[in-house]
XYZ file of C-alpha atoms in Angstrom:
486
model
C 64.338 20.399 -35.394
C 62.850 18.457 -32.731
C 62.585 21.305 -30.418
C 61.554 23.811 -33.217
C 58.135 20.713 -33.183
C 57.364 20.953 -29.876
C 57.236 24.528 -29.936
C 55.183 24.720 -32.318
C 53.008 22.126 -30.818
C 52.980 24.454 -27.682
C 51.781 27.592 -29.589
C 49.200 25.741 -31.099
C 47.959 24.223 -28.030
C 47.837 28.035 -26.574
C 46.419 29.257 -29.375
C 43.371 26.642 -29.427
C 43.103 27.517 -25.529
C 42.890 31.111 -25.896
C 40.377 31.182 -28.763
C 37.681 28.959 -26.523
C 35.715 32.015 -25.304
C 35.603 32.834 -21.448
C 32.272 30.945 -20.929
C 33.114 27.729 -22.347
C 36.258 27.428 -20.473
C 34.156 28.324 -17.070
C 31.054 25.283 -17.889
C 33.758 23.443 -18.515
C 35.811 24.130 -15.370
C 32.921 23.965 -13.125
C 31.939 20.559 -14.752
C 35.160 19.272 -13.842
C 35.038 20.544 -10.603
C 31.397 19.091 -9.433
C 32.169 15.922 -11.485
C 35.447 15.465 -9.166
C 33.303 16.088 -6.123
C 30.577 13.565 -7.275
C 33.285 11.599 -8.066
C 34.802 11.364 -5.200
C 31.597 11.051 -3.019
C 30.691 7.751 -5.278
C 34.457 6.030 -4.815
C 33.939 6.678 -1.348
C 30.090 5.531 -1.279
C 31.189 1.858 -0.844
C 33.256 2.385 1.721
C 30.689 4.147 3.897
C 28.450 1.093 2.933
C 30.716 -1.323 3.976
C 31.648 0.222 7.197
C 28.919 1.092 8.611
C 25.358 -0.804 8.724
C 22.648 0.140 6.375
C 20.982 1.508 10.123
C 23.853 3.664 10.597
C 24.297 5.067 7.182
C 20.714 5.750 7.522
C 21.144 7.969 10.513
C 24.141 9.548 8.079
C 21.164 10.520 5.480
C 19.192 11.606 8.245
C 21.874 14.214 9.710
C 22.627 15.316 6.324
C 18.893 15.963 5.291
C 18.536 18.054 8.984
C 21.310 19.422 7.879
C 20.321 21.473 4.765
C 17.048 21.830 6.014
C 17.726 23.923 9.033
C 20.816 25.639 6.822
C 18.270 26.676 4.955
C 16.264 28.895 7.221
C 20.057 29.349 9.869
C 22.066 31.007 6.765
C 18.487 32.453 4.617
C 20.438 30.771 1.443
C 22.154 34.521 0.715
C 24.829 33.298 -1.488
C 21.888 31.597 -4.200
C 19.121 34.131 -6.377
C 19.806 37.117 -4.304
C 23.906 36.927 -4.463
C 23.487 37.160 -8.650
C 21.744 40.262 -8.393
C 23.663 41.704 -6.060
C 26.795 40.843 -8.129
C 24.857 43.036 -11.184
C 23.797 45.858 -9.272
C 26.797 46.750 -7.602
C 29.685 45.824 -9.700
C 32.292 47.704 -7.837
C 31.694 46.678 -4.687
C 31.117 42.985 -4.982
C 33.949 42.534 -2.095
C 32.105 45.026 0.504
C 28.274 43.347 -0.480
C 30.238 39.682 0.140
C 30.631 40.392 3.337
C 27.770 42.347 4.674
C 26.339 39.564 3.372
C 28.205 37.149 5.297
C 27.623 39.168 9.071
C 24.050 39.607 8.078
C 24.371 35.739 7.578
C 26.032 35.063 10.945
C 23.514 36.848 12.811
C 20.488 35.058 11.212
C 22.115 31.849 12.731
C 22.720 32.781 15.746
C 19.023 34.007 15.972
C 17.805 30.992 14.417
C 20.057 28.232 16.155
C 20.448 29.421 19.816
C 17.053 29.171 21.050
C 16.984 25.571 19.256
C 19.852 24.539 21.935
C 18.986 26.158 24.124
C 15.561 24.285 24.515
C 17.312 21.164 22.983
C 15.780 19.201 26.002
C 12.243 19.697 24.942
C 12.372 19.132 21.460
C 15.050 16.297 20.948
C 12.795 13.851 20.545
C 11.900 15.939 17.277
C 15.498 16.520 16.048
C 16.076 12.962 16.336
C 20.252 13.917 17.191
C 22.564 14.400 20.286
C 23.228 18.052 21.300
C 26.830 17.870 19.685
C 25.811 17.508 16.147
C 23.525 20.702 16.594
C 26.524 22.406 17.869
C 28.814 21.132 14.731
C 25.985 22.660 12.716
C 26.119 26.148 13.964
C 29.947 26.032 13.376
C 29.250 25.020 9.610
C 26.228 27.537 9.672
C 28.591 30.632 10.794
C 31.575 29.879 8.633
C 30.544 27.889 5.612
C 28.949 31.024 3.820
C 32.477 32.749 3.483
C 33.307 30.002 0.955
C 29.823 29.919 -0.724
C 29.969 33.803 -1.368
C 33.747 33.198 -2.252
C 32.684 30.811 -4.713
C 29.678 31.949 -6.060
C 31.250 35.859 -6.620
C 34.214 33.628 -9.052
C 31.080 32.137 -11.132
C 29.820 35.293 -11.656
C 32.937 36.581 -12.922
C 33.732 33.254 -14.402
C 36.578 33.159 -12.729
C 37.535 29.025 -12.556
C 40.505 28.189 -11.663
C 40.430 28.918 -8.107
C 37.486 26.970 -7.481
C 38.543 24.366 -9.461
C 41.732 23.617 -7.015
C 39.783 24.369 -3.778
C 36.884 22.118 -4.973
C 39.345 19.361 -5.395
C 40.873 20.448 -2.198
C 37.407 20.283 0.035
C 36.629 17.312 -1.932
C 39.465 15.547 -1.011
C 39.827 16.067 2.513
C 36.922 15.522 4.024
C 36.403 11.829 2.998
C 40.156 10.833 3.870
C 39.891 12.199 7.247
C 36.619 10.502 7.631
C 38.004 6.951 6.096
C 40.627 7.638 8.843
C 38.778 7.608 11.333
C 36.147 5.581 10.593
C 39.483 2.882 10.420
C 41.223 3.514 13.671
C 38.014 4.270 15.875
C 35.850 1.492 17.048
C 33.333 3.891 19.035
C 30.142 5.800 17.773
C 30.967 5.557 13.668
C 28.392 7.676 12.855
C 30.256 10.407 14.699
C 33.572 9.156 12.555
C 31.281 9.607 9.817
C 29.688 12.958 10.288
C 32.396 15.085 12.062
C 35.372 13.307 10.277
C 34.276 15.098 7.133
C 32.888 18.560 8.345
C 35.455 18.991 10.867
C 38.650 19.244 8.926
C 36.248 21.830 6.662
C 35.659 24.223 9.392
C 39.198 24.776 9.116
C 38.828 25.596 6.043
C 35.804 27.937 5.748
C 37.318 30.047 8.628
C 40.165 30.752 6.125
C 37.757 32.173 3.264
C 36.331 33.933 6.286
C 39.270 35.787 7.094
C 40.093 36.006 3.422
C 36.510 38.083 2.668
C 36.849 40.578 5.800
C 40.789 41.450 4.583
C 39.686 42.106 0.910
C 36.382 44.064 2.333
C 38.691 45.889 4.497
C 35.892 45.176 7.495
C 33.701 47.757 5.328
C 30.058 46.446 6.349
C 27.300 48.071 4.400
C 23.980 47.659 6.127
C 22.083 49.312 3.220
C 23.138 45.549 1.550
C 20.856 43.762 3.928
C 17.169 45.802 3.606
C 17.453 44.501 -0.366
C 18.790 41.308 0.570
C 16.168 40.458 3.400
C 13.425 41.891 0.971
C 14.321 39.272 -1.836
C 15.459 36.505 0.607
C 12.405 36.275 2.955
C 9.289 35.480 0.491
C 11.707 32.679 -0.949
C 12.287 31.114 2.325
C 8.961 29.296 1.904
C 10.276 28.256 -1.617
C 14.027 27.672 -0.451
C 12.576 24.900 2.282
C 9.966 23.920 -0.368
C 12.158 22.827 -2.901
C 14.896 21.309 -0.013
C 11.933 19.423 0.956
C 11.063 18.183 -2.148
C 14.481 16.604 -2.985
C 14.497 14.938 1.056
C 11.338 15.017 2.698
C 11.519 11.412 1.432
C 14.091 10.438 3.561
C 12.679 11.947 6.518
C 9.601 10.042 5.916
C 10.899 6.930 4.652
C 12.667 6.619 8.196
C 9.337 7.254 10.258
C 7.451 5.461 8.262
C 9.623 2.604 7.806
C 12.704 2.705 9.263
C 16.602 3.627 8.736
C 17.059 0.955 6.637
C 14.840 1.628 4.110
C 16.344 4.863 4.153
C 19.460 3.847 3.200
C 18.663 2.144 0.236
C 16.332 5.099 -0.935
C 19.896 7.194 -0.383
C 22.373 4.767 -2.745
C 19.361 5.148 -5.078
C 19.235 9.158 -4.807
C 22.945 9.519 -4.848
C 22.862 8.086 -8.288
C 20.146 10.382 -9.163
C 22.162 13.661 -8.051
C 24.699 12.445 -11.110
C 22.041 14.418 -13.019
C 22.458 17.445 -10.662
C 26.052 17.281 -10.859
C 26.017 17.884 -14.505
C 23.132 20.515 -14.277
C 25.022 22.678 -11.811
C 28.003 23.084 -13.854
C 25.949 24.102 -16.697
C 23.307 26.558 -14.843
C 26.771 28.043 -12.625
C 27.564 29.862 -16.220
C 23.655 30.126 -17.456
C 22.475 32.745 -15.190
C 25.074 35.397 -15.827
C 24.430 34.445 -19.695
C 20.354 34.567 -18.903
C 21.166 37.687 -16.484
C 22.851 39.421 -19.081
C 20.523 38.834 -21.744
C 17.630 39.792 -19.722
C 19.248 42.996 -19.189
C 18.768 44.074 -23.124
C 15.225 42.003 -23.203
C 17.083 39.020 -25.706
C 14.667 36.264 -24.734
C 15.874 34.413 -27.835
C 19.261 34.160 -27.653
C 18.578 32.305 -23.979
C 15.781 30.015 -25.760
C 18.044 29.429 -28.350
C 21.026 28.574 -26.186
C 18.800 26.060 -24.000
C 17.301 24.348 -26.036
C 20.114 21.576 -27.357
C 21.487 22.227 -23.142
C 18.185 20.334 -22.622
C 18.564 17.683 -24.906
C 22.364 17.059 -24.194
C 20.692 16.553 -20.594
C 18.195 14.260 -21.443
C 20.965 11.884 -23.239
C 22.710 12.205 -19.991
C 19.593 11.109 -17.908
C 18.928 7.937 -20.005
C 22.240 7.174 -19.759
C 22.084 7.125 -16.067
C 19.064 5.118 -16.116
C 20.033 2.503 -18.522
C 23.792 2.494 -16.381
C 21.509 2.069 -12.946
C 22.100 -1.434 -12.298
C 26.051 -0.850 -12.835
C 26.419 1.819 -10.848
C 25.052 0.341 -7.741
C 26.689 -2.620 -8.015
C 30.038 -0.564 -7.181
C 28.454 1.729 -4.919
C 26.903 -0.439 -2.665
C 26.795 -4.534 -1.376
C 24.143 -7.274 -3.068
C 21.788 -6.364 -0.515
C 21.224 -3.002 -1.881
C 20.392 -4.088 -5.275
C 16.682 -3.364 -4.775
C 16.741 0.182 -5.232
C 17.746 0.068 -8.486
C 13.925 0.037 -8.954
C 13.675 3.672 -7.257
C 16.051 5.342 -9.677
C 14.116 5.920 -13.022
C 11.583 8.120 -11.297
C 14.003 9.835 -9.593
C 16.402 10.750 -12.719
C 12.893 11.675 -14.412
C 12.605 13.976 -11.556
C 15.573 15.298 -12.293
C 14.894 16.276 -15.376
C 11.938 18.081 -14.629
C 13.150 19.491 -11.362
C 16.223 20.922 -14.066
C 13.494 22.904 -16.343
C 12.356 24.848 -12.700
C 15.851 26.329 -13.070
C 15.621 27.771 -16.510
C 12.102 29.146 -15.552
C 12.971 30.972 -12.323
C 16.339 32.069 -14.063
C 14.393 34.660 -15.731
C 11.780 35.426 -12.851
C 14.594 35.842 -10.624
C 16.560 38.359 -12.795
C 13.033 40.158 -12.416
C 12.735 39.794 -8.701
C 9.419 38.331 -8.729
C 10.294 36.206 -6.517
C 6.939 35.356 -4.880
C 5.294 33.428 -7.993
C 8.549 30.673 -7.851
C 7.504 30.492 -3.888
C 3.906 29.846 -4.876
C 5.006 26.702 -7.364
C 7.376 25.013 -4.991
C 5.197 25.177 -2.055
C 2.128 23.806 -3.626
C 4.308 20.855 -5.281
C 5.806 20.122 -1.611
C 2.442 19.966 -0.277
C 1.411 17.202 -2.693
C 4.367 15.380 -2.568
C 3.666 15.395 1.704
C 0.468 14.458 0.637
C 1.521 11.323 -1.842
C 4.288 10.383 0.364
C 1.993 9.723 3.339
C -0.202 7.300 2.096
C 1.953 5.981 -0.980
C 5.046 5.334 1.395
C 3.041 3.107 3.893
C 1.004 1.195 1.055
C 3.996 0.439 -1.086
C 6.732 0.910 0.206
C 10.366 3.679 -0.486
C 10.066 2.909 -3.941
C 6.889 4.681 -4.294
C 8.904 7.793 -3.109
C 10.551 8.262 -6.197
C 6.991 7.818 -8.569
C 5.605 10.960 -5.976
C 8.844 12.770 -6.372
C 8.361 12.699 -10.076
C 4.792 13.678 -10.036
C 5.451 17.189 -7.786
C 8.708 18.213 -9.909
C 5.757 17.726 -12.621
C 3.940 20.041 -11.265
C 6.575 22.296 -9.798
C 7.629 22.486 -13.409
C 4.125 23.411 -14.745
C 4.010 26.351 -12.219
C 6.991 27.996 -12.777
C 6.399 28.036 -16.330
C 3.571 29.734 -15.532
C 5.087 32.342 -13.419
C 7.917 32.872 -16.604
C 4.916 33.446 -18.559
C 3.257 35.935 -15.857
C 6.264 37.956 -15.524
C 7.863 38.462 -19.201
C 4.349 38.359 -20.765
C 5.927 36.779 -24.209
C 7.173 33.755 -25.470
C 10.588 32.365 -24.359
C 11.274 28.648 -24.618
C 9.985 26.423 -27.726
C 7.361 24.691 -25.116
C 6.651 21.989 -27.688
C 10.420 20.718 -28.051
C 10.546 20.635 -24.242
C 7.169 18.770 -23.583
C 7.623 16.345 -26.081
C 11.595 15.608 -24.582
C 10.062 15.052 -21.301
C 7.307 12.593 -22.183
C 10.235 10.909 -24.074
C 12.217 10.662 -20.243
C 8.861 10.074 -18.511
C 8.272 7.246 -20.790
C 11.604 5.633 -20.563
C 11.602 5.792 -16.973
C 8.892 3.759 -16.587
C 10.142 1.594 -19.089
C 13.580 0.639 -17.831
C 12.268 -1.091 -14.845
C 11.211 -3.430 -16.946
C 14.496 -3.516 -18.870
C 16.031 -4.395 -15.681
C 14.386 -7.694 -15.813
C 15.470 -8.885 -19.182
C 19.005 -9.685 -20.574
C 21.694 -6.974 -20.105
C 22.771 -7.023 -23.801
C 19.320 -4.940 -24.437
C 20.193 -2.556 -22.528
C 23.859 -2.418 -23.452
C 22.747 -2.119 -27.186
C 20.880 0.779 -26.615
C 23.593 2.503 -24.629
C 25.824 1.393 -27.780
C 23.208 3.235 -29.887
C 23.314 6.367 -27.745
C 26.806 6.315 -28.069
C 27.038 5.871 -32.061
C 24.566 9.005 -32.601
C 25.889 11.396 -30.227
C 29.576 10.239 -32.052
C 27.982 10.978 -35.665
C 26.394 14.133 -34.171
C 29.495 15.205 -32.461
C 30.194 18.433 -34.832
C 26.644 19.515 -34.248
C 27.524 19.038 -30.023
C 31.022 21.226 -30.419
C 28.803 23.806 -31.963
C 26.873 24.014 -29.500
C 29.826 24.469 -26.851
C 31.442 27.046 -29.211
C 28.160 29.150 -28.888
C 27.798 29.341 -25.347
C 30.120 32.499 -24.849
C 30.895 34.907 -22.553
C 28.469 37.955 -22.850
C 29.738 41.384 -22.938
């Protein structure tokens, strides 16, 4: 009898798990996945804070920032916008456009990055780094695209569980053989730090290389890379626009100020990337939904989709403000409690910076690629602009208020462009610009909460709570409806 239960139980269970449509299981499974690797990066955050000075974890933030900036313009960013479309308009050869994608890749590094060591001597005291973390970065340049096109071919396809177990795989290996060394080394930490965690993922990335040329069967299509360069290049300006958005603060905040200061403006931007973490899992599965919608001109079913996405994110954002002072308390000592000031404006950010991705969806489906350039070099240039003078009369905290004011803008713009390309009406513009004068105001708000008892802020998390719990049916809905398009 007891058996004949349990395998009953088990049919159910299989039952329930095959009826959740295709989609839902992949925003689910790609949830999981960047919430382990955000999860993972904030257990680990207080380490790194304890072991190293706030000076050193500032030249950390600084690497990292050089890092994605030169990636940017070393690897052309193939494996974003111009990877979807290839994955629509070749559907039977996604293996052989993967990698003639990935050599055209390689030799835009090479192009890019030689020159830059080989005149290292001359423009070091630019780069602000020794010689060996510029070579670490052409290794991670040449071989860390096999796993982005690897992963970002599975989206498309929705095809989760492999990324789930790698994710937790590259997640979990590159801090512990960073926290190992950063324990039995007592020389240069900051090289414990940095090639502790992107060594052991070289490794790695040269297997999905090899793994990409075998199912290719070496068949390089150069016809790939005229339609690839032709979309790629007018968005480099936007690619290095928006990746300067998000860190040009850093970079500033250290010549302006100092490492220090940029260390504290980090803890408070690594809580503000819990926002991004959530967003990524969702948009990963939106654009094939928005993709394949656009394809039979069904601008409603994408509005209608978004809409309660948006507000499910703004929840999420206020609970991240109102859990600020908590979450840097684990993540970093006493003396970084400061920046806890920094990290409304920055989740607000967020938010808007979020809404550029359901605009440029569409005008990237379209391949109007230059109007999304236009916004997110014009909002860079102001926030250059604010930064400058803001940073040096107030101070890093003044770097999130000039953050939020360009991913205003940025947002503006590319709603604009939307509008320019499909020449009708898409989103319900009210419902969004109302929701982010709600965010905008309880940014500004909450730094003030910060100064009065905790049990005001803990009631209104409680509040949260109790209506998304009585609203819960209306929030499964919404999950049900987000399914796989034919």
């Amino acid at each position: 009898m007891k058996n004949k239960i349990i395998c009953c139980m088990e049919k159910n269970i299989k039952k329930i798990l095959n009826d959740i449509p295709d989609g839902v299981k992949a925003s689910i499974t790609f949830f999981l996945a960047n919430v382990i690797t955000a999860g993972i990066a904030y257990i680990t955050t207080p380490l790194y804070t304890r072991l190293l000075t706030a000076e050193e974890f500032g030249q950390v933030s600084v690497f990292l920032t050089w890092f994605q900036l030169l990636g940017i313009i070393a690897m052309f960013n193939l494996s974003a916008g111009v990877f979807n479309n290839g994955m629509v308009d070749y559907p039977t050869k996604r293996n052989e456009y993967s990698f003639s994608l990935l050599i055209l890749s390689n030799i835009i590094t090479l192009i890019f990055m030689l020159p830059i060591i080989l005149f290292y001597v001359k423009i070091k005291i630019w780069i602000g780094m020794e010689i060996k973390y510029l070579y670490l970065m052409m290794a991670l340049f040449l071989l860390q695209p096999a796993y982005s096109f690897w992963a970002a071919k599975l989206r498309y396809e929705l095809k989760y569980k492999p990324i789930l177990c790698w994710t937790i795989i590259c997640a979990l290996v590159a801090p512990i053989s960073s926290l190992y060394l950063l324990y039995n080394t007592e020389f240069d930490k900051v090289f414990s730090r940095i090639f502790g965690s992107y060594g052991i993922l070289l490794i790695i990335y040269l297997g999905f290389y090899v793994y990409i040329y075998i199912k290719s069967g070496g068949r390089l299509e150069v016809i790939f890379w005229k339609e690839a360069l032709k979309f790629s290049i007018p968005l480099l300006p936007h690619y290095l626009s928006t990746y300067l958005l998000n860190s040009c603060d850093k970079l500033m905040i250290s010549n302006l100020i100092g490492d220090t200061a940029t260390a504290y403006y980090s803890i408070a931007y690594s809580v503000g990337t819990i926002g991004i973490v959530v967003w990524t899992a969702i948009n990963s599965s939106l654009v094939p939904y928005t993709y394949e919608k656009c394809k039979v001109d069904d601008y409603t079913s994408i509005a209608n989709i978004t809409k309660p996405i948006l507000l499910l994110f703004g929840v999420v954002s206020v609970l991240i403000i109102l859990f600020a002072p908590e979450v840097v308390h684990i993540m970093a000592p006493p003396k970084y409690y400061e920046c806890i000031f920094v990290i409304p404006p920055i989740i607000a950010g967020v938010f808007f910076q979020i809404q550029y991705f359901i605009y440029a969806n569409i005008v990237f489906y379209h391949k109007k690629t230059k109007y999304v350039m236009y916004a997110s070099v014009s909002a860079t240039i102001l926030n250059l602009i604010l930064n400058f003078f803001c940073i040096k009369e107030w101070g890093y905290i003044a770097a999130g208020y000039t953050t939020l004011i360009s991913y205003m803008i940025q947002a503006m713009l590319d709603y604009f462009a939307m509008k320019k390309v499909v020449r009708k009406k898409v989103y319900d513009m009210k419902f969004i610009v109302s929701l982010s004068l709600v965010i905008v105001i309880i940014a500004v708000l909450s730094t003030i909460l910060y100064r009065l008892q905790n049990f005001i802020r803990y009631g209104l998390i409680i509040a949260i709570f109790l209506v998304c719990l009585i609203q819960k049916e209306k929030i499964v809905y919404l999950f049900k409806k987000f399914n796989k398009v034919d």
